[in-house]
Amino acid sequence: MRTNLDELTVRLGRWSSGRGPLYLLLAMRIRALIDDGELSPGSPLPPERVLARRLAVGRGTVVAAYDQLQQEGKVVRRQGSGTRVAAAALPATRTPTGTVANPLLLHLLDLPDDVVLLSCVAPDEPPPALAEAYTEAVADLAKIRHDIGYHPAGHPVLREALAAYYRARGVPTSPGEILVTNGAQQALTLLASVFLSPGDTVLTEVPTYPGALEPFREAAARFRTASDAAEFGAALAERPALGYLIPTGHNPTGSIMPTLVRRHLAGLAAEHDVPVIDDEVPAELCFSGEPPAPLCAFHPGEQLITVGSLSKIVWGGLRVGWIRAAPPVISRLARLRAIHDLGGDVLSQLAATRLLARIGELRRERTAVLRRRHDHLLAELARALPAWRVEPALGGQTVWVRLPHGDADAFAQVALRHRVAIPPGRSFDPSGGHGGFLRLPFLFPEPELTAAVELLAAAWHEYDGSGRSRALQPLVL
C-alpha cells in the first residue's frame, strides 16, 4: 500500500523547480500543505534521512527546512519522537477534502514554469479538423427548434452517432446504450459513484492510468491489483465490486491485449457478475490501424462497460466523452448526471458528431505522427541513455521505462531541478510498487523530444554519477 512517505512525496509535487535555496523551497511547499489542511495537526513528517533520500537531496536540506518550519510554529520537533505538524497549525474544525494524490493532476492544478512537462499525455494544440467541426456545428445549432438544451444522457444526435460508431466496429448498439459525459474523467467519476461504496474493492491491472485511480479513491474504495491478464482473470472470481482495464493502447505501457484474452476476460466478468470498465480513451491510437473490438463485443450482458472520449485523438479541450453500457446502467448514470449538471454543452456535442464522421481520417493522421515520434524517442533514449530499458509501444502515446537501478521518485526530483517533469512508476500502482519505472510520452515534435532526452540524460548523470544524487541548485534558464 502507499506509505506516508509516498503520499508526501507526491503531494510535494514540483517543490524544487523554483528559484532560491532548496531548503527554503522545501519549507515553503510543506508550509503550503499544512496551511491547506493536506497535512493535519499532529501528523508525523518523515525522518530527515528518509525524506532526504527520497527527494535526492542532502540531509542538511531537510534539517534546514524542518528548522525553518519549527521557527514559524508550523511543526514541533522533539528528540526521540521526530517531527510532527504543530497542533495549532490549523483550526480544529478544518479537515482536508478533495485532495489529489496524483502528480499528473497536480501539474494541471499547478502548471510548472519553464519546465518540460512530460507528465501529462494529451495533444498540445487542436487540429484544424476541430475548428472545421465547430464551424459546421454552429450551422447545425441554428437549425435546432423546440429544444431547451438540457440532455443529461447526451444530445440525441451524438448518442446516435456514437451508437453507429460501435455498430461499425461490430458491436450492436442503440442510442439508449450511450451516455455522453464531459470527458472520460467524468465518466469514471460517475461510474465510481454508481458502483462503489466505501470499503468496496476495485480490481485494477498494474501499472495503470493514475487518473482513473482518483475517482476510486474518492469513493473510499480499496484496491486489488493484478500484474497481468491471467492474474486479473483469476481475481474476478473474488467478486470485486468493480474492475478496470485499458486493453488497447494501454497507459502507460502502450500494449494491446490479444483478442483471445479479451474474449476470455469478458466471459469471466459475465460468469462472476463483476462490472468491468474497458477504458478505450487511447483505443483509436493503434499503430496497426483500426482498434480491435472492445470487451463488450464478446458478451451482451450488463457487466461490460466501455468508456471513451475524443481527448487523445482530437484535443483535451474538447470535453466530450461517453459511456457505452446496458440500458439499465445508462439510466442510473443519467439520473446521477442530471443531479450534477443537467447535461453537457450542446455545441461541443454537435462538433463531436461531425468529428466522429471523420474518425478514420483523424486516426490515420494522428497515428502516423505518433508512430514517427515514438521511433524517434526510442532512438534518442538508446543513444543518450542506453542503460534504460524500454519496451516499444503498439499504440497509445507513452512508453514504460525501467531504470537500471535506483528509485524513480528520487530521480524525478533531480529531473525537476533540470527543468523536466516526469511521472514516477509508483503513481501508476495503487499498491505503491513499480518504484524503478517511469513513463515517457512521445507526443512532442522530434526536436523537442531530443531536447527532453538531453535534459533527462543530464539529470541521470547527476543522479547516477556518484552512486547517489547530490543536492542541486535550481537551474537559471
Short mmCIF file of C-alpha atoms in Angstrom, two decimals:
data_model
loop_
_atom_site.label_atom_id
_atom_site.label_comp_id
_atom_site.label_asym_id
_atom_site.label_seq_id
_atom_site.Cartn_x
_atom_site.Cartn_y
_atom_site.Cartn_z
CA MET A 1 0.00 0.00 0.00
CA ARG A 2 1.03 3.62 -0.44
CA THR A 3 3.03 4.80 2.59
CA ASN A 4 3.05 8.21 4.28
CA LEU A 5 6.40 8.84 2.59
CA ASP A 6 4.91 8.03 -0.81
CA GLU A 7 1.93 10.32 -0.17
CA LEU A 8 4.11 13.22 0.97
CA THR A 9 6.47 12.83 -1.98
CA VAL A 10 3.54 13.01 -4.40
CA ARG A 11 1.98 16.00 -2.66
CA LEU A 12 5.26 17.89 -2.63
CA GLY A 13 4.99 17.91 -6.41
CA ARG A 14 7.41 20.27 -8.19
CA TRP A 15 8.70 21.84 -4.97
CA SER A 16 12.30 22.13 -6.21
CA SER A 17 11.64 23.76 -9.57
CA GLY A 18 11.51 27.30 -8.19
CA ARG A 19 14.34 29.72 -7.51
CA GLY A 20 16.27 30.04 -4.29
CA PRO A 21 17.89 27.70 -1.75
CA LEU A 22 16.46 24.20 -1.77
CA TYR A 23 15.72 24.18 1.95
CA LEU A 24 13.53 27.29 1.61
CA LEU A 25 11.70 25.83 -1.39
CA LEU A 26 11.04 22.62 0.55
CA ALA A 27 9.91 24.50 3.65
CA MET A 28 7.61 26.69 1.56
CA ARG A 29 5.93 23.67 -0.04
CA ILE A 30 5.45 21.82 3.28
CA ARG A 31 4.07 25.04 4.79
CA ALA A 32 1.52 25.24 1.98
CA LEU A 33 0.44 21.63 2.59
CA ILE A 34 -0.04 22.41 6.26
CA ASP A 35 -1.94 25.64 5.61
CA ASP A 36 -4.21 23.92 3.05
CA GLY A 37 -5.05 21.14 5.50
CA GLU A 38 -3.39 18.36 3.49
CA LEU A 39 -1.08 17.69 6.46
CA SER A 40 -3.26 17.54 9.54
CA PRO A 41 -2.24 18.74 13.04
CA GLY A 42 -0.21 16.13 14.86
CA SER A 43 0.63 14.11 11.77
CA PRO A 44 4.26 12.91 11.61
CA LEU A 45 6.72 14.01 8.96
CA PRO A 46 9.30 11.53 7.64
CA PRO A 47 12.68 11.33 9.37
CA GLU A 48 15.27 13.66 7.88
CA ARG A 49 17.47 10.98 6.34
CA VAL A 50 14.49 9.11 4.88
CA LEU A 51 12.96 12.19 3.25
CA ALA A 52 16.35 13.39 2.01
CA ARG A 53 16.99 10.05 0.33
CA ARG A 54 13.56 10.08 -1.35
CA LEU A 55 13.92 13.69 -2.53
CA ALA A 56 17.53 13.16 -3.70
CA VAL A 57 18.92 15.99 -1.58
CA GLY A 58 21.38 16.18 1.25
CA ARG A 59 20.16 15.56 4.79
CA GLY A 60 21.11 19.15 5.65
CA THR A 61 18.47 20.44 3.22
CA VAL A 62 15.69 18.64 5.10
CA VAL A 63 17.11 19.59 8.50
CA ALA A 64 17.19 23.26 7.50
CA ALA A 65 13.65 23.08 6.11
CA TYR A 66 12.32 21.48 9.30
CA ASP A 67 14.18 24.09 11.39
CA GLN A 68 12.60 26.89 9.36
CA LEU A 69 9.11 25.42 9.85
CA GLN A 70 9.76 25.00 13.58
CA GLN A 71 10.71 28.67 13.87
CA GLU A 72 7.41 29.55 12.16
CA GLY A 73 5.46 27.36 14.57
CA LYS A 74 4.30 25.03 11.82
CA VAL A 75 5.99 21.89 13.18
CA VAL A 76 7.16 20.56 16.52
CA ARG A 77 10.48 18.68 16.79
CA ARG A 78 11.34 16.55 19.79
CA GLN A 79 14.26 14.24 20.37
CA GLY A 80 13.10 10.65 20.09
CA SER A 81 9.66 11.43 18.70
CA GLY A 82 10.61 13.06 15.40
CA THR A 83 8.92 15.96 13.64
CA ARG A 84 5.17 16.50 13.65
CA VAL A 85 2.79 19.13 12.34
CA ALA A 86 2.04 21.55 15.17
CA ALA A 87 -1.31 21.09 16.89
CA ALA A 88 -2.19 24.76 16.35
CA ALA A 89 -1.26 24.78 12.68
CA LEU A 90 -4.91 24.59 11.62
CA PRO A 91 -8.28 25.22 13.25
CA ALA A 92 -9.56 22.00 14.79
CA THR A 93 -12.67 22.07 12.63
CA ARG A 94 -10.78 22.15 9.36
CA THR A 95 -10.31 18.87 7.53
CA PRO A 96 -8.74 18.28 4.12
CA THR A 97 -11.24 17.33 1.43
CA GLY A 98 -10.92 16.76 -2.27
CA THR A 99 -7.17 16.27 -2.04
CA VAL A 100 -5.35 14.95 -5.09
CA ALA A 101 -2.54 12.42 -4.76
CA ASN A 102 -1.89 12.09 -8.49
CA PRO A 103 1.16 14.09 -9.64
CA LEU A 104 -0.29 14.31 -13.16
CA LEU A 105 -3.38 16.10 -11.85
CA LEU A 106 -1.26 18.23 -9.54
CA HIS A 107 0.60 19.54 -12.57
CA LEU A 108 -2.72 20.50 -14.15
CA LEU A 109 -3.73 22.35 -10.98
CA ASP A 110 -0.31 23.99 -10.60
CA LEU A 111 1.33 24.31 -14.03
CA PRO A 112 5.13 24.44 -13.78
CA ASP A 113 7.04 27.42 -15.13
CA ASP A 114 9.89 26.78 -17.57
CA VAL A 115 9.55 23.03 -17.13
CA VAL A 116 9.29 20.47 -19.93
CA LEU A 117 6.06 18.75 -18.95
CA LEU A 118 6.45 15.02 -19.65
CA SER A 119 3.86 14.18 -17.01
CA CYS A 120 0.65 14.94 -18.94
CA VAL A 121 -0.37 12.98 -22.03
CA ALA A 122 -2.60 14.96 -24.37
CA PRO A 123 -2.24 16.79 -27.70
CA ASP A 124 -0.89 20.29 -27.07
CA GLU A 125 -2.88 22.01 -29.82
CA PRO A 126 -6.25 21.46 -31.51
CA PRO A 127 -6.11 20.06 -35.07
CA PRO A 128 -7.65 22.04 -37.96
CA ALA A 129 -10.47 19.46 -38.07
CA LEU A 130 -11.74 20.70 -34.70
CA ALA A 131 -12.24 24.29 -35.88
CA GLU A 132 -13.94 22.95 -39.01
CA ALA A 133 -16.23 20.79 -36.89
CA TYR A 134 -17.24 23.77 -34.75
CA THR A 135 -17.99 25.83 -37.84
CA GLU A 136 -20.29 23.08 -39.08
CA ALA A 137 -21.79 22.69 -35.60
CA VAL A 138 -22.74 26.37 -35.46
CA ALA A 139 -24.79 25.86 -38.62
CA ASP A 140 -26.37 22.77 -37.04
CA LEU A 141 -27.16 24.75 -33.91
CA ALA A 142 -29.03 27.36 -35.92
CA LYS A 143 -31.43 24.68 -37.14
CA ILE A 144 -32.47 23.45 -33.68
CA ARG A 145 -36.09 24.03 -32.73
CA HIS A 146 -38.24 23.01 -29.71
CA ASP A 147 -35.20 22.00 -27.62
CA ILE A 148 -34.39 23.54 -24.22
CA GLY A 149 -30.81 22.19 -24.46
CA TYR A 150 -30.78 20.04 -21.30
CA HIS A 151 -29.83 16.45 -22.15
CA PRO A 152 -28.46 14.56 -19.11
CA ALA A 153 -27.80 11.45 -21.20
CA GLY A 154 -26.37 13.45 -24.09
CA HIS A 155 -27.72 15.15 -27.19
CA PRO A 156 -29.72 12.64 -29.29
CA VAL A 157 -27.68 13.37 -32.43
CA LEU A 158 -24.40 12.49 -30.72
CA ARG A 159 -25.86 9.44 -28.97
CA GLU A 160 -26.94 8.07 -32.34
CA ALA A 161 -23.54 8.88 -33.87
CA LEU A 162 -21.77 7.03 -31.06
CA ALA A 163 -24.12 4.06 -31.40
CA ALA A 164 -23.31 3.99 -35.13
CA TYR A 165 -19.59 4.17 -34.30
CA TYR A 166 -19.85 0.97 -32.25
CA ARG A 167 -22.06 -0.74 -34.81
CA ALA A 168 -19.37 -0.05 -37.41
CA ARG A 169 -16.94 -1.85 -35.10
CA GLY A 170 -19.17 -4.91 -34.97
CA VAL A 171 -20.91 -4.15 -31.67
CA PRO A 172 -24.72 -3.83 -31.94
CA THR A 173 -25.54 -0.62 -30.08
CA SER A 174 -28.59 1.61 -29.72
CA PRO A 175 -28.63 5.26 -28.53
CA GLY A 176 -30.17 4.01 -25.28
CA GLU A 177 -26.85 2.30 -24.53
CA ILE A 178 -24.90 5.58 -24.72
CA LEU A 179 -24.37 8.27 -22.09
CA VAL A 180 -22.44 11.38 -23.13
CA THR A 181 -20.18 12.94 -20.48
CA ASN A 182 -17.88 15.93 -20.07
CA GLY A 183 -14.82 13.85 -20.89
CA ALA A 184 -13.76 10.39 -19.80
CA GLN A 185 -12.75 11.60 -16.34
CA GLN A 186 -16.36 12.49 -15.56
CA ALA A 187 -17.39 9.12 -16.94
CA LEU A 188 -15.09 7.34 -14.48
CA THR A 189 -16.33 9.53 -11.63
CA LEU A 190 -19.96 8.73 -12.41
CA LEU A 191 -19.21 5.00 -12.63
CA ALA A 192 -17.39 5.07 -9.31
CA SER A 193 -20.36 6.83 -7.72
CA VAL A 194 -22.83 4.23 -9.04
CA PHE A 195 -20.86 1.05 -8.42
CA LEU A 196 -18.74 1.76 -5.34
CA SER A 197 -19.43 2.22 -1.65
CA PRO A 198 -16.77 2.91 0.99
CA GLY A 199 -14.67 -0.19 1.56
CA ASP A 200 -15.57 -1.87 -1.74
CA THR A 201 -12.78 -3.45 -3.77
CA VAL A 202 -11.70 -2.22 -7.20
CA LEU A 203 -9.63 -4.63 -9.29
CA THR A 204 -7.04 -2.90 -11.48
CA GLU A 205 -4.11 -4.03 -13.53
CA VAL A 206 -0.72 -2.57 -12.62
CA PRO A 207 0.66 -0.38 -13.86
CA THR A 208 -2.45 1.56 -14.81
CA TYR A 209 -3.69 5.07 -15.60
CA PRO A 210 -3.39 7.23 -12.43
CA GLY A 211 -6.30 9.48 -13.40
CA ALA A 212 -8.65 6.52 -13.04
CA LEU A 213 -7.43 5.81 -9.53
CA GLU A 214 -8.53 9.19 -8.17
CA PRO A 215 -12.33 8.66 -8.58
CA PHE A 216 -11.93 5.24 -6.97
CA ARG A 217 -10.00 6.73 -4.05
CA GLU A 218 -12.62 9.49 -3.75
CA ALA A 219 -15.22 6.73 -3.36
CA ALA A 220 -13.13 5.30 -0.47
CA ALA A 221 -12.59 2.03 -2.32
CA ARG A 222 -9.85 -0.50 -1.63
CA PHE A 223 -7.59 -1.74 -4.41
CA ARG A 224 -6.82 -5.28 -5.53
CA THR A 225 -4.09 -5.24 -8.18
CA ALA A 226 -3.15 -7.73 -10.89
CA SER A 227 0.19 -7.79 -12.69
CA ASP A 228 -1.16 -9.38 -15.88
CA ALA A 229 -4.34 -10.52 -17.63
CA ALA A 230 -4.14 -14.04 -16.16
CA GLU A 231 -3.99 -12.68 -12.61
CA PHE A 232 -6.77 -10.21 -13.40
CA GLY A 233 -8.99 -13.00 -14.65
CA ALA A 234 -8.31 -15.14 -11.59
CA ALA A 235 -9.08 -12.20 -9.29
CA LEU A 236 -12.52 -11.78 -10.86
CA ALA A 237 -13.51 -14.96 -9.01
CA GLU A 238 -13.06 -12.98 -5.76
CA ARG A 239 -16.08 -10.86 -6.83
CA PRO A 240 -14.68 -7.31 -6.54
CA ALA A 241 -17.23 -4.53 -6.78
CA LEU A 242 -15.64 -3.19 -9.98
CA GLY A 243 -12.86 -3.97 -12.44
CA TYR A 244 -10.86 -1.53 -14.56
CA LEU A 245 -8.80 -2.30 -17.69
CA ILE A 246 -7.10 -0.45 -20.57
CA PRO A 247 -6.83 -3.21 -23.20
CA THR A 248 -5.96 -1.01 -26.20
CA GLY A 249 -3.06 1.44 -26.31
CA HIS A 250 -2.51 0.79 -22.63
CA ASN A 251 -1.48 3.74 -20.49
CA PRO A 252 1.41 3.64 -19.58
CA THR A 253 2.89 0.65 -21.48
CA GLY A 254 1.35 1.13 -24.94
CA SER A 255 0.43 -2.56 -25.15
CA ILE A 256 -2.60 -4.09 -26.89
CA MET A 257 -4.45 -7.05 -25.41
CA PRO A 258 -4.86 -10.04 -27.78
CA THR A 259 -8.37 -10.89 -28.96
CA LEU A 260 -8.45 -14.29 -27.26
CA VAL A 261 -7.56 -12.70 -23.93
CA ARG A 262 -10.31 -10.11 -24.37
CA ARG A 263 -12.85 -12.83 -25.07
CA HIS A 264 -11.71 -14.80 -22.01
CA LEU A 265 -11.89 -11.84 -19.63
CA ALA A 266 -15.30 -10.79 -20.95
CA GLY A 267 -16.57 -14.30 -20.26
CA LEU A 268 -15.15 -14.30 -16.74
CA ALA A 269 -16.71 -10.91 -15.96
CA ALA A 270 -20.09 -12.27 -17.03
CA GLU A 271 -19.61 -15.56 -15.19
CA HIS A 272 -18.72 -13.88 -11.89
CA ASP A 273 -21.14 -10.96 -12.42
CA VAL A 274 -18.43 -8.30 -11.97
CA PRO A 275 -18.84 -4.97 -13.80
CA VAL A 276 -15.62 -4.27 -15.69
CA ILE A 277 -14.73 -0.90 -17.22
CA ASP A 278 -12.99 -1.10 -20.59
CA ASP A 279 -11.18 2.26 -20.89
CA GLU A 280 -10.95 2.91 -24.62
CA VAL A 281 -9.76 6.52 -24.48
CA PRO A 282 -6.47 5.66 -26.27
CA ALA A 283 -8.03 2.93 -28.44
CA GLU A 284 -8.01 4.90 -31.70
CA LEU A 285 -4.22 5.29 -31.46
CA CYS A 286 -3.26 1.78 -32.59
CA PHE A 287 -0.21 1.86 -34.84
CA SER A 288 -1.51 -1.12 -36.85
CA GLY A 289 -4.74 0.60 -37.95
CA GLU A 290 -8.30 0.23 -36.69
CA PRO A 291 -8.71 -0.59 -32.99
CA PRO A 292 -9.62 -4.15 -32.00
CA ALA A 293 -13.07 -4.96 -30.68
CA PRO A 294 -13.91 -3.73 -27.17
CA LEU A 295 -14.66 -6.25 -24.43
CA CYS A 296 -18.39 -5.66 -24.80
CA ALA A 297 -18.22 -7.21 -28.28
CA PHE A 298 -17.72 -10.63 -26.69
CA HIS A 299 -20.65 -10.65 -24.26
CA PRO A 300 -24.01 -8.84 -24.41
CA GLY A 301 -24.67 -8.66 -20.64
CA GLU A 302 -24.60 -5.75 -18.23
CA GLN A 303 -21.12 -6.46 -16.88
CA LEU A 304 -19.04 -4.92 -19.70
CA ILE A 305 -18.88 -1.12 -19.64
CA THR A 306 -16.93 0.91 -22.20
CA VAL A 307 -15.56 4.42 -21.67
CA GLY A 308 -14.27 6.59 -24.49
CA SER A 309 -13.53 10.17 -25.49
CA LEU A 310 -12.04 12.32 -28.24
CA SER A 311 -9.38 13.85 -25.96
CA LYS A 312 -6.44 11.83 -27.30
CA ILE A 313 -7.24 11.62 -30.98
CA VAL A 314 -8.51 15.24 -31.22
CA TRP A 315 -7.80 17.50 -28.23
CA GLY A 316 -8.25 17.51 -24.47
CA GLY A 317 -10.04 20.86 -24.62
CA LEU A 318 -12.96 19.16 -26.37
CA ARG A 319 -14.67 17.94 -23.21
CA VAL A 320 -16.75 15.18 -24.78
CA GLY A 321 -16.59 11.62 -23.52
CA TRP A 322 -19.05 8.77 -23.25
CA ILE A 323 -20.07 5.51 -21.62
CA ARG A 324 -21.43 2.54 -23.55
CA ALA A 325 -23.32 0.16 -21.29
CA ALA A 326 -26.59 -1.76 -20.95
CA PRO A 327 -29.73 0.46 -20.85
CA PRO A 328 -30.41 -0.09 -17.10
CA VAL A 329 -26.86 1.09 -16.30
CA ILE A 330 -27.20 4.10 -18.60
CA SER A 331 -30.49 5.01 -16.92
CA ARG A 332 -28.89 5.01 -13.46
CA LEU A 333 -25.96 7.06 -14.71
CA ALA A 334 -28.21 9.59 -16.45
CA ARG A 335 -30.17 10.20 -13.24
CA LEU A 336 -26.93 10.81 -11.37
CA ARG A 337 -25.61 13.04 -14.16
CA ALA A 338 -28.78 15.15 -14.03
CA ILE A 339 -28.10 15.94 -10.36
CA HIS A 340 -24.66 17.32 -11.19
CA ASP A 341 -25.04 19.42 -14.33
CA LEU A 342 -28.21 18.57 -16.32
CA GLY A 343 -26.08 17.70 -19.36
CA GLY A 344 -23.13 18.87 -21.41
CA ASP A 345 -22.51 21.71 -23.83
CA VAL A 346 -24.64 21.17 -26.94
CA LEU A 347 -22.33 22.93 -29.39
CA SER A 348 -19.40 20.70 -28.35
CA GLN A 349 -21.58 17.62 -28.79
CA LEU A 350 -22.61 18.72 -32.27
CA ALA A 351 -18.93 19.27 -33.12
CA ALA A 352 -18.10 15.82 -31.75
CA THR A 353 -20.76 14.35 -34.02
CA ARG A 354 -19.04 15.90 -37.02
CA LEU A 355 -15.64 14.60 -35.86
CA LEU A 356 -16.93 11.05 -35.44
CA ALA A 357 -17.89 11.08 -39.11
CA ARG A 358 -14.18 11.68 -39.86
CA ILE A 359 -12.76 9.25 -37.30
CA GLY A 360 -10.89 7.14 -39.85
CA GLU A 361 -9.17 10.17 -41.34
CA LEU A 362 -8.28 11.52 -37.89
CA ARG A 363 -6.91 8.13 -36.84
CA ARG A 364 -4.65 7.79 -39.85
CA GLU A 365 -3.24 11.30 -39.47
CA ARG A 366 -2.69 11.07 -35.74
CA THR A 367 -1.17 7.59 -35.62
CA ALA A 368 1.24 8.37 -38.47
CA VAL A 369 2.62 11.28 -36.46
CA LEU A 370 2.71 9.35 -33.19
CA ARG A 371 4.48 6.35 -34.67
CA ARG A 372 7.19 8.55 -36.16
CA ARG A 373 7.70 10.33 -32.84
CA HIS A 374 7.65 7.03 -30.96
CA ASP A 375 10.50 5.69 -33.09
CA HIS A 376 12.44 8.93 -32.66
CA LEU A 377 12.11 8.88 -28.87
CA LEU A 378 13.31 5.28 -28.65
CA ALA A 379 16.29 6.07 -30.87
CA GLU A 380 17.21 9.07 -28.71
CA LEU A 381 16.91 7.07 -25.50
CA ALA A 382 19.13 4.33 -26.95
CA ARG A 383 21.71 6.96 -27.86
CA ALA A 384 21.71 9.07 -24.69
CA LEU A 385 20.54 6.60 -22.03
CA PRO A 386 21.45 3.11 -23.27
CA ALA A 387 21.13 1.54 -19.81
CA TRP A 388 17.43 2.39 -19.65
CA ARG A 389 15.13 -0.44 -20.74
CA VAL A 390 12.15 0.49 -22.92
CA GLU A 391 9.58 -1.83 -24.46
CA PRO A 392 8.31 -0.47 -27.82
CA ALA A 393 4.63 0.56 -27.75
CA LEU A 394 1.99 -0.87 -30.09
CA GLY A 395 -0.24 2.15 -29.68
CA GLY A 396 -1.21 4.93 -27.33
CA GLN A 397 1.07 7.84 -26.52
CA THR A 398 3.59 6.60 -23.95
CA VAL A 399 6.36 4.11 -23.25
CA TRP A 400 7.18 2.46 -19.96
CA VAL A 401 10.82 2.81 -18.90
CA ARG A 402 12.70 0.64 -16.44
CA LEU A 403 15.67 2.29 -14.78
CA PRO A 404 18.80 0.17 -14.40
CA HIS A 405 18.85 0.92 -10.67
CA GLY A 406 17.74 3.49 -8.14
CA ASP A 407 14.37 4.94 -7.26
CA ALA A 408 12.23 6.76 -9.84
CA ASP A 409 10.70 9.07 -7.21
CA ALA A 410 14.14 10.31 -6.21
CA PHE A 411 15.24 10.60 -9.83
CA ALA A 412 12.07 12.58 -10.64
CA GLN A 413 13.13 15.15 -8.05
CA VAL A 414 16.53 15.51 -9.72
CA ALA A 415 14.84 15.74 -13.14
CA LEU A 416 12.66 18.61 -11.88
CA ARG A 417 15.78 20.54 -10.96
CA HIS A 418 16.86 20.06 -14.55
CA ARG A 419 13.54 21.55 -15.67
CA VAL A 420 11.81 18.37 -16.79
CA ALA A 421 8.77 16.81 -15.07
CA ILE A 422 8.31 13.04 -15.28
CA PRO A 423 5.80 10.77 -13.50
CA PRO A 424 7.49 8.02 -11.47
CA GLY A 425 6.19 4.46 -11.51
CA ARG A 426 4.54 4.46 -8.10
CA SER A 427 1.96 6.91 -9.45
CA PHE A 428 0.68 4.10 -11.69
CA ASP A 429 0.38 1.47 -8.95
CA PRO A 430 -2.10 1.90 -6.07
CA SER A 431 -0.14 -0.66 -4.08
CA GLY A 432 2.98 1.54 -4.20
CA GLY A 433 5.03 -0.76 -6.43
CA HIS A 434 6.97 -0.09 -9.65
CA GLY A 435 9.37 2.26 -7.90
CA GLY A 436 12.04 1.56 -10.53
CA PHE A 437 9.91 2.65 -13.51
CA LEU A 438 8.79 5.88 -15.13
CA ARG A 439 6.53 6.87 -18.04
CA LEU A 440 7.59 8.95 -21.02
CA PRO A 441 5.29 10.36 -23.72
CA PHE A 442 6.18 10.63 -27.40
CA LEU A 443 3.71 13.41 -28.21
CA PHE A 444 6.12 16.24 -28.94
CA PRO A 445 7.83 17.09 -32.24
CA GLU A 446 11.15 15.37 -32.79
CA PRO A 447 13.40 18.34 -31.86
CA GLU A 448 11.53 18.76 -28.58
CA LEU A 449 11.84 15.05 -27.81
CA THR A 450 15.58 15.25 -28.43
CA ALA A 451 15.86 18.25 -26.10
CA ALA A 452 13.83 16.44 -23.41
CA VAL A 453 16.07 13.38 -23.62
CA GLU A 454 19.14 15.59 -23.24
CA LEU A 455 17.67 17.04 -20.05
CA LEU A 456 16.88 13.56 -18.76
CA ALA A 457 20.39 12.39 -19.58
CA ALA A 458 21.90 15.31 -17.68
CA ALA A 459 19.62 14.59 -14.71
CA TRP A 460 20.51 10.89 -14.80
CA HIS A 461 24.23 11.76 -14.83
CA GLU A 462 23.71 13.81 -11.67
CA TYR A 463 21.66 11.07 -10.05
CA ASP A 464 23.85 8.18 -11.11
CA GLY A 465 27.32 9.71 -11.30
CA SER A 466 28.47 9.25 -7.70
CA GLY A 467 26.13 6.41 -6.77
CA ARG A 468 23.69 8.84 -5.20
CA SER A 469 22.29 12.23 -6.10
CA ARG A 470 23.76 15.33 -4.59
CA ALA A 471 21.76 18.46 -3.82
CA LEU A 472 21.42 20.70 -6.88
CA GLN A 473 20.62 24.35 -7.05
CA PRO A 474 17.79 25.23 -9.46
CA LEU A 475 18.96 26.00 -12.97
CA VAL A 476 18.54 29.56 -14.16
CA LEU A 477 17.29 29.48 -17.75
#
